[in-house]
CSV table of C-alpha atoms and ligand atoms in Angstrom, one decimal:
chain,number,residue,atom,x,y,z
A,9,UNK,CA,-17.5,21.1,-83.8
A,10,UNK,CA,-18.4,23.7,-86.4
A,11,UNK,CA,-15.4,25.5,-87.9
A,12,UNK,CA,-16.7,29.0,-87.6
A,13,UNK,CA,-14.3,30.2,-84.9
A,14,UNK,CA,-15.6,28.0,-82.1
A,15,UNK,CA,-12.4,27.6,-80.1
A,16,UNK,CA,-12.5,26.1,-76.6
A,17,UNK,CA,-11.7,28.8,-74.1
A,18,UNK,CA,-9.8,26.7,-71.7
A,19,UNK,CA,-7.0,24.1,-71.9
A,20,UNK,CA,-7.8,20.7,-73.2
A,21,UNK,CA,-6.1,17.5,-71.9
A,22,UNK,CA,-6.7,15.3,-69.0
A,23,UNK,CA,-9.1,16.6,-66.4
A,24,UNK,CA,-9.9,14.4,-63.4
A,25,UNK,CA,-13.3,14.3,-61.7
A,26,UNK,CA,-11.5,15.6,-58.7
A,27,UNK,CA,-10.6,18.7,-60.6
A,28,UNK,CA,-14.3,19.2,-61.2
A,29,UNK,CA,-15.4,18.4,-57.7
A,30,UNK,CA,-13.1,20.3,-55.3
A,31,UNK,CA,-13.5,21.1,-51.6
A,32,UNK,CA,-13.4,24.8,-51.1
A,33,UNK,CA,-14.9,27.7,-49.2
A,34,UNK,CA,-17.8,29.9,-50.5
A,35,UNK,CA,-19.0,32.1,-52.0
A,36,UNK,CA,-17.3,31.8,-55.5
A,37,UNK,CA,-15.0,29.4,-57.2
A,38,UNK,CA,-13.7,32.0,-59.6
A,39,UNK,CA,-13.6,35.0,-57.3
A,40,UNK,CA,-12.9,33.3,-54.0
A,41,UNK,CA,-11.3,29.9,-54.5
A,42,UNK,CA,-9.2,30.9,-57.6
A,43,UNK,CA,-7.7,34.0,-56.1
A,44,UNK,CA,-7.1,32.1,-52.8
A,45,UNK,CA,-5.1,29.4,-54.8
A,46,UNK,CA,-3.3,32.1,-56.8
A,47,UNK,CA,-2.2,33.8,-53.5
A,48,UNK,CA,-1.0,30.4,-52.1
A,49,UNK,CA,1.0,29.8,-55.3
A,50,UNK,CA,2.7,33.2,-55.1
A,51,UNK,CA,3.7,32.7,-51.5
A,52,UNK,CA,5.0,29.2,-52.4
A,53,UNK,CA,7.1,30.8,-55.1
A,54,UNK,CA,8.5,33.4,-52.6
A,55,UNK,CA,9.3,30.6,-50.2
A,56,UNK,CA,10.9,28.3,-52.7
A,57,UNK,CA,13.1,31.2,-54.0
A,58,UNK,CA,14.3,31.8,-50.4
A,59,UNK,CA,13.0,35.4,-50.4
A,60,UNK,CA,10.0,35.0,-48.1
A,61,UNK,CA,12.1,36.1,-45.1
A,62,UNK,CA,13.1,39.3,-46.9
A,63,UNK,CA,9.6,40.3,-47.8
A,64,UNK,CA,8.8,43.9,-46.7
A,65,UNK,CA,5.4,44.5,-48.4
A,66,UNK,CA,2.9,42.8,-50.6
A,67,UNK,CA,0.2,44.2,-52.9
A,68,UNK,CA,-2.5,42.6,-55.1
A,69,UNK,CA,-4.1,44.3,-58.0
A,70,UNK,CA,-7.4,42.9,-59.3
A,71,UNK,CA,-8.8,43.5,-62.8
A,72,UNK,CA,-11.9,43.0,-64.9
A,73,UNK,CA,-14.6,40.9,-63.4
A,74,UNK,CA,-12.6,40.3,-60.2
A,75,UNK,CA,-12.5,44.0,-59.6
A,76,UNK,CA,-16.2,44.5,-60.5
A,77,UNK,CA,-17.7,41.8,-58.3
A,78,UNK,CA,-14.8,40.9,-56.1
A,79,UNK,CA,-16.1,42.8,-53.0
A,80,UNK,CA,-19.4,40.9,-53.0
A,81,UNK,CA,-17.7,37.6,-53.8
A,82,UNK,CA,-15.2,37.8,-50.9
A,83,UNK,CA,-12.1,38.1,-53.1
A,84,UNK,CA,-10.3,40.3,-50.6
A,85,UNK,CA,-10.7,37.9,-47.7
A,86,UNK,CA,-9.8,34.9,-49.9
A,87,UNK,CA,-6.6,36.6,-50.9
A,88,UNK,CA,-5.7,37.4,-47.3
A,89,UNK,CA,-6.4,33.7,-46.4
A,90,UNK,CA,-4.2,32.5,-49.2
A,91,UNK,CA,-1.4,35.0,-48.5
A,92,UNK,CA,-1.3,33.9,-44.9
A,93,UNK,CA,-1.0,30.2,-45.8
A,94,UNK,CA,-4.5,28.9,-44.9
A,95,UNK,CA,-5.7,26.2,-47.3
A,96,UNK,CA,-9.3,26.4,-48.5
A,97,UNK,CA,-9.7,22.6,-48.1
A,98,UNK,CA,-8.6,22.3,-44.5
A,99,UNK,CA,-8.8,25.7,-42.9
A,100,UNK,CA,-11.1,26.6,-40.0
A,101,UNK,CA,-13.8,28.5,-41.9
A,102,UNK,CA,-14.3,30.7,-38.8
A,103,UNK,CA,-10.9,32.2,-39.6
A,104,UNK,CA,-12.4,33.6,-42.9
A,105,UNK,CA,-14.6,35.9,-40.7
A,106,UNK,CA,-11.7,36.8,-38.4
A,107,UNK,CA,-8.8,37.5,-40.7
A,108,UNK,CA,-10.2,40.8,-42.2
A,109,UNK,CA,-10.9,42.5,-38.8
A,110,UNK,CA,-7.7,41.2,-37.3
A,111,UNK,CA,-5.7,42.7,-40.2
A,112,UNK,CA,-7.4,46.0,-39.8
A,113,UNK,CA,-6.7,46.1,-36.1
A,114,UNK,CA,-3.1,45.1,-36.3
A,115,UNK,CA,-2.3,46.7,-39.7
A,116,UNK,CA,-0.2,43.6,-40.5
A,117,UNK,CA,-0.5,40.3,-42.3
A,118,UNK,CA,1.5,37.2,-41.5
A,119,UNK,CA,2.5,36.0,-45.0
A,120,UNK,CA,2.8,32.3,-45.3
A,121,UNK,CA,2.3,32.0,-41.6
A,122,UNK,CA,5.8,33.3,-41.0
A,123,UNK,CA,6.7,36.8,-42.3
A,124,UNK,CA,4.8,39.7,-40.9
A,125,UNK,CA,4.4,42.7,-43.2
A,126,UNK,CA,2.5,46.0,-43.0
A,127,UNK,CA,-0.9,45.6,-44.6
A,128,UNK,CA,-3.6,48.2,-45.2
A,129,UNK,CA,-6.5,46.6,-47.0
A,130,UNK,CA,-7.7,49.5,-49.1
A,131,UNK,CA,-4.1,50.3,-50.2
A,132,UNK,CA,-2.7,46.8,-50.6
A,133,UNK,CA,-5.8,45.2,-52.3
A,134,UNK,CA,-6.4,47.4,-55.3
A,135,UNK,CA,-9.6,46.9,-57.3
A,136,UNK,CA,-9.2,48.3,-60.8
A,137,UNK,CA,-12.4,47.9,-62.7
A,138,UNK,CA,-11.3,50.0,-65.7
A,139,UNK,CA,-8.8,47.5,-67.0
A,140,UNK,CA,-9.0,43.9,-68.1
A,141,UNK,CA,-5.8,41.9,-68.4
A,142,UNK,CA,-5.3,40.2,-71.8
A,143,UNK,CA,-5.3,36.6,-70.6
A,144,UNK,CA,-8.8,36.4,-69.0
A,145,UNK,CA,-11.5,38.6,-67.5
A,146,UNK,CA,-10.5,37.4,-64.0
A,147,UNK,CA,-6.9,38.7,-63.8
A,148,UNK,CA,-4.8,39.7,-60.8
A,149,UNK,CA,-1.2,40.8,-60.2
A,150,UNK,CA,0.7,40.0,-57.1
A,151,UNK,CA,3.7,42.4,-56.3
A,152,UNK,CA,6.2,41.6,-53.6
A,153,UNK,CA,8.7,44.3,-52.4
A,154,UNK,CA,11.8,43.1,-50.5
A,155,UNK,CA,14.0,44.7,-47.8
A,156,UNK,CA,16.5,45.9,-50.5
A,157,UNK,CA,13.8,47.6,-52.5
A,158,UNK,CA,13.7,45.0,-55.3
A,159,UNK,CA,10.4,43.5,-56.4
A,160,UNK,CA,8.9,40.3,-57.8
A,161,UNK,CA,5.5,39.9,-59.4
A,162,UNK,CA,3.1,37.2,-60.7
A,163,UNK,CA,0.1,37.6,-63.0
A,164,UNK,CA,-2.5,35.0,-62.4
A,165,UNK,CA,-5.9,34.2,-63.9
A,166,UNK,CA,-8.9,32.6,-62.2
A,167,UNK,CA,-10.4,30.7,-65.1
A,168,UNK,CA,-13.5,29.2,-63.5
A,169,UNK,CA,-14.3,26.4,-61.1
A,170,UNK,CA,-11.3,27.3,-58.9
A,171,UNK,CA,-8.8,26.6,-61.7
A,172,UNK,CA,-5.9,29.0,-61.9
A,173,UNK,CA,-3.3,29.7,-64.5
A,174,UNK,CA,-0.1,31.8,-64.1
A,175,UNK,CA,1.5,34.0,-66.8
A,176,UNK,CA,5.0,32.8,-67.7
A,177,UNK,CA,4.3,29.3,-66.5
A,178,UNK,CA,3.2,26.5,-68.8
A,179,UNK,CA,0.0,26.6,-70.7
A,180,UNK,CA,-3.0,25.2,-68.8
A,181,UNK,CA,-3.7,25.5,-65.2
A,182,UNK,CA,-2.5,24.3,-61.8
A,183,UNK,CA,-4.8,21.3,-61.5
A,184,UNK,CA,-4.6,19.7,-64.9
A,185,UNK,CA,-1.6,17.4,-65.4
A,186,UNK,CA,-0.9,17.4,-69.1
A,187,UNK,CA,1.6,14.6,-68.8
A,188,UNK,CA,-1.0,11.9,-67.9
A,189,UNK,CA,-2.0,9.5,-70.7
A,190,UNK,CA,-5.5,8.3,-70.1
A,191,UNK,CA,-6.6,4.9,-71.5
A,192,UNK,CA,-9.9,6.5,-72.7
A,193,UNK,CA,-9.1,10.1,-73.6
A,194,UNK,CA,-12.4,12.1,-73.9
A,195,UNK,CA,-12.7,15.5,-75.5
A,196,UNK,CA,-16.4,15.2,-76.5
A,197,UNK,CA,-19.6,13.4,-75.6
A,198,UNK,CA,-19.3,11.5,-78.9
A,199,UNK,CA,-15.9,10.1,-77.7
A,200,UNK,CA,-17.4,9.2,-74.4
A,201,UNK,CA,-20.2,7.3,-76.1
A,202,UNK,CA,-17.7,5.5,-78.3
A,203,UNK,CA,-15.7,4.3,-75.3
A,204,UNK,CA,-18.9,2.8,-73.9
A,205,UNK,CA,-19.5,0.8,-77.1
A,206,UNK,CA,-18.1,-2.3,-75.4
A,207,UNK,CA,-20.9,-2.3,-72.8
A,208,UNK,CA,-19.2,-0.3,-70.1
A,209,UNK,CA,-21.2,2.4,-68.3
A,210,UNK,CA,-20.0,6.0,-68.2
A,211,UNK,CA,-18.9,5.5,-64.6
A,212,UNK,CA,-16.8,2.4,-65.7
A,213,UNK,CA,-15.0,4.4,-68.4
A,214,UNK,CA,-14.4,7.4,-66.1
A,215,UNK,CA,-13.0,5.0,-63.4
A,216,UNK,CA,-10.6,3.5,-65.9
A,217,UNK,CA,-9.2,7.0,-66.5
A,218,UNK,CA,-9.1,7.9,-62.9
A,219,UNK,CA,-6.9,4.9,-62.2
A,220,UNK,CA,-4.1,7.0,-63.9
A,221,UNK,CA,-4.2,9.2,-60.8
A,222,UNK,CA,-5.5,6.9,-58.0
A,223,UNK,CA,-6.1,3.3,-57.1
A,224,UNK,CA,-9.7,2.1,-57.0
A,225,UNK,CA,-9.7,2.3,-53.2
A,226,UNK,CA,-8.5,5.9,-53.3
A,227,UNK,CA,-11.1,6.8,-55.9
A,228,UNK,CA,-13.8,5.4,-53.6
A,229,UNK,CA,-12.5,7.0,-50.4
A,230,UNK,CA,-11.9,10.4,-52.0
A,231,UNK,CA,-15.3,10.5,-53.7
A,232,UNK,CA,-17.0,9.5,-50.4
A,233,UNK,CA,-15.1,12.3,-48.8
A,234,UNK,CA,-16.5,14.7,-51.4
A,235,UNK,CA,-20.0,13.3,-50.8
A,236,UNK,CA,-19.5,13.8,-47.0
A,237,UNK,CA,-18.5,17.5,-47.5
A,238,UNK,CA,-21.7,17.9,-49.6
A,239,UNK,CA,-23.7,16.1,-46.9
A,240,UNK,CA,-22.2,18.2,-44.1
A,241,UNK,CA,-22.8,21.4,-46.0
A,242,UNK,CA,-26.5,20.5,-46.7
A,243,UNK,CA,-27.0,19.5,-43.1
A,244,UNK,CA,-25.5,22.8,-41.8
A,245,UNK,CA,-27.7,24.6,-44.3
A,246,UNK,CA,-31.0,23.0,-43.1
A,247,UNK,CA,-29.9,23.4,-39.5
A,248,UNK,CA,-29.1,27.2,-39.6
A,249,UNK,CA,-31.4,30.2,-39.4
A,250,UNK,CA,-30.7,33.9,-39.8
A,251,UNK,CA,-29.6,36.3,-42.5
A,252,UNK,CA,-26.8,36.0,-44.9
A,253,UNK,CA,-23.8,38.4,-44.8
A,254,UNK,CA,-23.1,41.1,-47.4
A,255,UNK,CA,-25.8,43.8,-46.8
A,256,UNK,CA,-28.6,42.4,-48.9
A,257,UNK,CA,-30.3,41.0,-45.8
A,258,UNK,CA,-31.3,37.8,-47.5
A,259,UNK,CA,-33.0,35.5,-45.0
A,260,UNK,CA,-32.0,31.8,-45.0
A,261,UNK,CA,-35.0,29.7,-46.0
A,262,UNK,CA,-33.7,26.1,-46.1
A,263,UNK,CA,-34.2,25.5,-42.4
A,264,UNK,CA,-37.9,26.3,-42.4
A,265,UNK,CA,-38.5,24.4,-45.6
A,266,UNK,CA,-36.8,21.4,-44.2
A,267,UNK,CA,-38.7,21.7,-40.9
A,268,UNK,CA,-42.1,21.9,-42.8
A,269,UNK,CA,-41.2,18.7,-44.8
A,270,UNK,CA,-39.4,16.5,-42.3
A,271,UNK,CA,-40.2,18.0,-38.9
A,272,UNK,CA,-37.7,19.4,-36.4
A,273,UNK,CA,-34.1,18.2,-36.6
A,274,UNK,CA,-33.4,16.3,-33.4
A,275,UNK,CA,-30.0,15.0,-34.3
A,276,UNK,CA,-26.7,16.7,-34.6
A,277,UNK,CA,-24.8,14.7,-37.2
A,278,UNK,CA,-25.1,14.8,-40.9
A,279,UNK,CA,-24.5,11.0,-41.4
A,280,UNK,CA,-27.7,10.2,-39.4
A,281,UNK,CA,-29.6,12.9,-41.2
A,282,UNK,CA,-28.7,11.3,-44.6
A,283,UNK,CA,-29.5,7.8,-43.3
A,284,UNK,CA,-32.9,9.1,-42.1
A,285,UNK,CA,-33.7,10.1,-45.7
A,286,UNK,CA,-34.8,6.4,-46.2
A,287,UNK,CA,-37.8,7.2,-44.1
A,288,UNK,CA,-38.8,10.3,-46.1
A,289,UNK,CA,-42.1,9.6,-47.6
A,290,UNK,CA,-42.2,12.2,-50.4
A,291,UNK,CA,-45.0,12.7,-52.8
A,292,UNK,CA,-44.6,14.7,-56.0
A,293,UNK,CA,-45.1,18.1,-54.5
A,294,UNK,CA,-42.9,17.2,-51.5
A,295,UNK,CA,-40.2,16.1,-53.9
A,296,UNK,CA,-40.0,19.5,-55.6
A,297,UNK,CA,-39.9,21.2,-52.2
A,298,UNK,CA,-37.3,18.8,-50.9
A,299,UNK,CA,-35.0,19.2,-53.9
A,300,UNK,CA,-35.4,23.0,-53.7
A,301,UNK,CA,-34.7,22.9,-49.9
A,302,UNK,CA,-31.4,21.0,-50.4
A,303,UNK,CA,-30.2,23.3,-53.1
A,304,UNK,CA,-31.0,26.4,-51.0
A,305,UNK,CA,-29.3,24.8,-48.0
A,306,UNK,CA,-26.0,24.3,-49.8
A,307,UNK,CA,-26.0,27.7,-51.4
A,308,UNK,CA,-27.0,29.5,-48.3
A,309,UNK,CA,-23.9,27.9,-46.7
A,310,UNK,CA,-21.9,28.9,-49.8
A,311,UNK,CA,-23.0,32.5,-49.4
A,312,UNK,CA,-22.1,32.5,-45.7
A,313,UNK,CA,-18.4,31.5,-46.5
A,314,UNK,CA,-19.1,27.9,-45.5
A,315,UNK,CA,-17.2,24.8,-46.8
A,316,UNK,CA,-18.7,23.5,-50.0
A,317,UNK,CA,-17.8,21.3,-52.9
A,318,UNK,CA,-17.2,23.3,-56.1
A,319,UNK,CA,-19.4,21.4,-58.5
A,320,UNK,CA,-18.3,22.6,-61.0
A,321,UNK,CA,-18.4,26.1,-59.3
A,322,UNK,CA,-19.3,27.4,-55.9
A,323,UNK,CA,-22.2,29.5,-57.2
A,324,UNK,CA,-23.7,26.3,-58.6
A,325,UNK,CA,-22.6,24.0,-55.7
A,326,UNK,CA,-26.2,23.2,-54.6
A,327,UNK,CA,-27.4,21.4,-57.8
A,328,UNK,CA,-25.4,18.2,-57.6
A,329,UNK,CA,-26.0,17.5,-53.8
A,330,UNK,CA,-29.7,18.3,-54.2
A,331,UNK,CA,-30.1,15.8,-57.1
A,332,UNK,CA,-27.9,13.2,-55.5
A,333,UNK,CA,-29.6,13.3,-52.1
A,334,UNK,CA,-33.1,13.5,-53.7
A,335,UNK,CA,-32.1,10.3,-55.6
A,336,UNK,CA,-31.3,8.6,-52.3
A,337,UNK,CA,-34.5,9.9,-50.6
A,338,UNK,CA,-36.5,8.4,-53.5
A,339,UNK,CA,-35.3,4.9,-52.7
A,340,UNK,CA,-37.8,3.1,-50.5
A,341,UNK,CA,-36.5,1.5,-47.3
A,342,UNK,CA,-36.2,-1.9,-48.9
A,343,UNK,CA,-34.3,-0.6,-51.9
A,344,UNK,CA,-32.1,1.4,-49.5
A,345,UNK,CA,-31.2,-1.8,-47.7
A,346,UNK,CA,-30.4,-3.6,-51.0
A,347,UNK,CA,-28.4,-0.6,-52.4
A,348,UNK,CA,-24.8,0.0,-51.5
A,349,UNK,CA,-25.4,3.7,-50.8
A,350,UNK,CA,-21.7,4.7,-50.9
A,351,UNK,CA,-21.2,2.9,-54.3
A,352,UNK,CA,-24.3,4.7,-55.6
A,353,UNK,CA,-22.9,8.0,-54.6
A,354,UNK,CA,-19.5,7.2,-56.2
A,355,UNK,CA,-21.2,6.2,-59.4
A,356,UNK,CA,-23.2,9.5,-59.4
A,357,UNK,CA,-20.1,11.6,-58.8
A,358,UNK,CA,-18.0,9.9,-61.4
A,359,UNK,CA,-20.6,10.5,-64.1
A,360,UNK,CA,-21.2,14.1,-63.0
A,361,UNK,CA,-17.5,14.9,-62.9
A,362,UNK,CA,-16.9,13.6,-66.4
A,363,UNK,CA,-19.7,15.6,-68.0
A,364,UNK,CA,-18.4,18.8,-66.3
A,365,UNK,CA,-14.9,18.0,-67.6
A,366,UNK,CA,-16.3,17.8,-71.2
A,367,UNK,CA,-17.9,21.3,-70.8
A,368,UNK,CA,-14.6,22.7,-69.4
A,369,UNK,CA,-12.6,21.3,-72.3
A,370,UNK,CA,-15.0,22.2,-75.1
A,371,UNK,CA,-16.5,25.4,-73.7
A,372,UNK,CA,-16.2,27.0,-70.3
A,373,UNK,CA,-17.2,26.7,-66.7
A,374,UNK,CA,-16.4,30.4,-66.0
A,375,UNK,CA,-19.3,32.9,-65.6
A,376,UNK,CA,-16.9,35.6,-66.5
A,377,UNK,CA,-16.5,33.9,-69.9
A,378,UNK,CA,-20.0,32.5,-70.4
A,379,UNK,CA,-22.5,33.9,-67.9
A,380,UNK,CA,-24.6,31.7,-65.7
A,381,UNK,CA,-25.2,29.0,-68.3
A,382,UNK,CA,-21.6,28.1,-67.6
A,383,UNK,CA,-22.3,27.6,-63.9
A,384,UNK,CA,-25.9,26.5,-63.2
A,385,UNK,CA,-26.4,25.2,-66.8
A,386,UNK,CA,-23.3,23.0,-66.5
A,387,UNK,CA,-24.1,21.7,-63.0
A,388,UNK,CA,-27.6,20.8,-64.1
A,389,UNK,CA,-26.2,18.9,-67.1
A,390,UNK,CA,-23.8,17.1,-64.8
A,391,UNK,CA,-26.5,16.1,-62.4
A,392,UNK,CA,-28.9,15.0,-65.1
A,393,UNK,CA,-26.5,12.6,-66.7
A,394,UNK,CA,-25.5,11.2,-63.3
A,395,UNK,CA,-29.1,10.7,-62.2
A,396,UNK,CA,-30.0,9.0,-65.5
A,397,UNK,CA,-27.1,6.5,-65.2
A,398,UNK,CA,-28.1,5.8,-61.6
A,399,UNK,CA,-31.7,5.2,-62.6
A,400,UNK,CA,-30.7,2.6,-65.1
A,401,UNK,CA,-30.6,4.7,-68.3
A,402,UNK,CA,-28.4,3.9,-71.2
A,403,UNK,CA,-25.2,5.8,-71.9
A,404,UNK,CA,-27.0,7.6,-74.8
A,405,UNK,CA,-29.9,8.5,-72.5
A,406,UNK,CA,-27.5,9.9,-69.9
A,407,UNK,CA,-25.9,12.1,-72.5
A,408,UNK,CA,-29.4,13.1,-73.8
A,409,UNK,CA,-30.3,14.1,-70.3
A,410,UNK,CA,-27.3,16.3,-70.0
A,411,UNK,CA,-28.1,17.8,-73.4
A,412,UNK,CA,-31.7,18.6,-72.4
A,413,UNK,CA,-30.6,20.2,-69.1
A,414,UNK,CA,-28.1,22.5,-70.8
A,415,UNK,CA,-30.4,23.3,-73.7
A,416,UNK,CA,-32.8,25.0,-71.4
A,417,UNK,CA,-30.1,27.1,-69.7
A,418,UNK,CA,-28.6,28.4,-72.9
A,419,UNK,CA,-28.1,32.2,-72.8
A,420,UNK,CA,-28.6,32.5,-69.0
A,421,UNK,CA,-26.8,35.6,-67.9
A,422,UNK,CA,-24.8,36.2,-64.7
A,423,UNK,CA,-26.2,39.3,-62.9
A,424,UNK,CA,-25.7,38.9,-59.2
A,425,UNK,CA,-27.2,41.7,-57.2
A,426,UNK,CA,-24.5,43.7,-55.4
A,427,UNK,CA,-21.9,41.1,-56.8
A,428,UNK,CA,-23.1,38.8,-54.0
A,429,UNK,CA,-23.6,35.2,-54.7
A,430,UNK,CA,-27.1,35.3,-53.3
A,431,UNK,CA,-29.8,36.7,-55.6
A,432,UNK,CA,-30.5,35.2,-58.1
A,433,UNK,CA,-27.8,32.6,-57.4
A,434,UNK,CA,-29.3,30.7,-54.5
A,435,UNK,CA,-32.7,30.1,-56.1
A,436,UNK,CA,-31.0,29.3,-59.4
A,437,UNK,CA,-29.6,26.2,-57.8
A,438,UNK,CA,-33.1,25.0,-57.0
A,439,UNK,CA,-34.1,25.6,-60.6
A,440,UNK,CA,-31.0,23.9,-62.0
A,441,UNK,CA,-31.7,20.8,-59.8
A,442,UNK,CA,-35.4,20.6,-60.8
A,443,UNK,CA,-34.4,21.0,-64.5
A,444,UNK,CA,-31.9,18.2,-64.1
A,445,UNK,CA,-34.5,15.8,-62.7
A,446,UNK,CA,-37.0,16.8,-65.5
A,447,UNK,CA,-34.3,16.3,-68.1
A,448,UNK,CA,-33.5,12.8,-66.6
A,449,UNK,CA,-37.1,11.7,-66.9
A,450,UNK,CA,-37.5,13.1,-70.4
A,451,UNK,CA,-34.4,11.2,-71.4
A,452,UNK,CA,-35.4,8.0,-69.7
A,453,UNK,CA,-38.7,8.1,-71.6
A,454,UNK,CA,-37.0,9.2,-74.8
A,455,UNK,CA,-35.2,7.7,-77.7
A,456,UNK,CA,-31.8,9.3,-78.1
A,457,UNK,CA,-31.4,8.2,-81.7
A,458,UNK,CA,-34.4,10.4,-82.6
A,459,UNK,CA,-33.0,13.5,-80.8
A,460,UNK,CA,-32.2,16.4,-83.1
A,461,UNK,CA,-29.6,17.9,-80.9
A,462,UNK,CA,-26.6,16.1,-79.4
A,463,UNK,CA,-24.8,17.0,-76.2
A,464,UNK,CA,-21.8,18.2,-78.3
A,465,UNK,CA,-24.1,20.4,-80.3
A,466,UNK,CA,-25.5,22.0,-77.2
A,467,UNK,CA,-22.0,22.5,-75.6
A,468,UNK,CA,-20.7,24.1,-78.8
A,469,UNK,CA,-23.9,26.3,-78.9
A,470,UNK,CA,-23.3,27.3,-75.3
A,471,UNK,CA,-19.7,28.4,-76.2
A,472,UNK,CA,-20.9,30.3,-79.2
A,473,UNK,CA,-23.6,32.0,-77.1
A,474,UNK,CA,-20.9,32.8,-74.5
A,475,UNK,CA,-18.9,34.6,-77.2
A,476,UNK,CA,-22.0,36.6,-78.4
A,477,UNK,CA,-23.1,37.5,-74.8
A,478,UNK,CA,-22.7,41.1,-73.8
A,479,UNK,CA,-19.8,41.5,-71.3
A,480,UNK,CA,-22.2,43.1,-68.8
A,481,UNK,CA,-23.9,39.8,-68.3
A,482,UNK,CA,-20.6,38.0,-67.5
A,483,UNK,CA,-20.2,38.3,-63.7
A,484,UNK,CA,-19.7,42.0,-63.8
A,485,UNK,CA,-22.9,43.1,-61.9
A,486,UNK,CA,-23.3,45.7,-64.7
A,487,UNK,CA,-26.5,44.3,-66.2
A,488,UNK,CA,-29.8,42.5,-65.5
A,489,UNK,CA,-31.0,42.2,-61.9
A,490,UNK,CA,-27.7,43.6,-60.7
A,491,UNK,CA,-28.6,47.0,-62.0
A,492,UNK,CA,-32.3,46.9,-61.2
A,493,UNK,CA,-31.8,46.4,-57.5
A,494,UNK,CA,-29.3,48.5,-55.6
A,495,UNK,CA,-27.5,47.4,-52.4
A,496,UNK,CA,-24.7,48.7,-50.3
A,497,UNK,CA,-22.3,45.7,-50.1
A,498,UNK,CA,-20.7,45.1,-46.8
A,499,UNK,CA,-17.3,43.6,-47.5
A,500,UNK,CA,-16.4,40.8,-45.1
B,5,SF4,S1,-25.8,34.5,-61.4
B,5,SF4,FE1,-25.1,32.4,-61.8
B,5,SF4,S2,-23.0,32.5,-62.6
B,5,SF4,FE2,-23.5,34.5,-61.7
B,5,SF4,S3,-22.6,34.4,-59.6
B,5,SF4,FE3,-24.8,33.8,-59.5
B,5,SF4,S4,-24.8,31.5,-59.7
B,5,SF4,FE4,-22.8,32.3,-60.4
């Protein structure tokens, strides 16, 4: 790493692939999932201090980027869900649509599922776009008032990808366990390459580290669960028509694209849909359309508050499923029969997760810190490395693929129209997926030892670019397309 003030923005230390691939609810990991988790954390603190039963009122103040694009990103509804004790991984996603109107009708919120307090959305969720808290552009303060008039508060930061940190609590964030000692600690692509010197693949090395948290069987089961959430999400996306919420009137397109390619969907389960991919007879042009269709499908679901896998963020959730399922669809029926499909998916996700973790440790996965290069760029790099390993590339070629994918996202700004995760976000997932596949094939045909730029070089350049980037291009909706096109956002 060059010494000219390139300092990683987020905590280093152990990061599991399950921190990089989390089940959540759309549309944003930093503005929906992070605040949701922070609200759950605050309510847990109230409960464990024994004061939840004395709660008389609750208020949340949102600052910086959270205030500027929170309305379009569903931050308010995510906070209400978290305050009421719903978990983003297991909740009924229909509740996301109900909770706001119900709170307005009753004028109350059932905190932690047990303590009812008065709640007026415009009063008790305060968006202050004039102030930025010192810890991170995505800052929020929770204030609880008790029956006796005393108060308690918590300042939290949503630092990207659904990770959250809390002021006054230890450095780092909720998900990262600093106490774990990994057999193969990895802070850079060079270190990952070195751990593979003994002939192990990237997936082998990552699995060795993951055994600190889980058994082999648990790693496989939990990654297949992640794959299944991605599969269910893509299937819902290609099965659904209509217009996305938020006021921009964006029509869903994945359904019609899928129908044109594969015919009408005559099944109602995603497992059969995935299995049927073996019969997809895709030529080159179809492949591009198919990958784009899957990426749109996932991100249309994300924009509609559906359940997605944060990979490494919600805004970029479509890239990895699109590339993974494209990879499976490219297997001919005989190859499909020979291949352990679940094992192939696990391998893909292990590699993707580790590449994302290196970006998180060495730079950022937060658009509020680094613009869209930190979301779509990182997901494209993750997918490129994973696809390269699955296609038989060397470790060096996989890292080269990740480098190529990120190199061509450097400087990409975040400028969501209306603060909604729709335009340009949904199409950007298709572009990120296509770039990942191109990067893979360039790397497979390339010689990594001749490459002039390493993955670590490009990660450090991304971080330097993030620091140079004007704040208006960092998830504020104050620059780019966001100021060119006006829209009246309808808050959910
Ligand atoms: S423009 Fe990119 S970083 Fe910004 S919200 Fe959309 S997908 Fe996320």
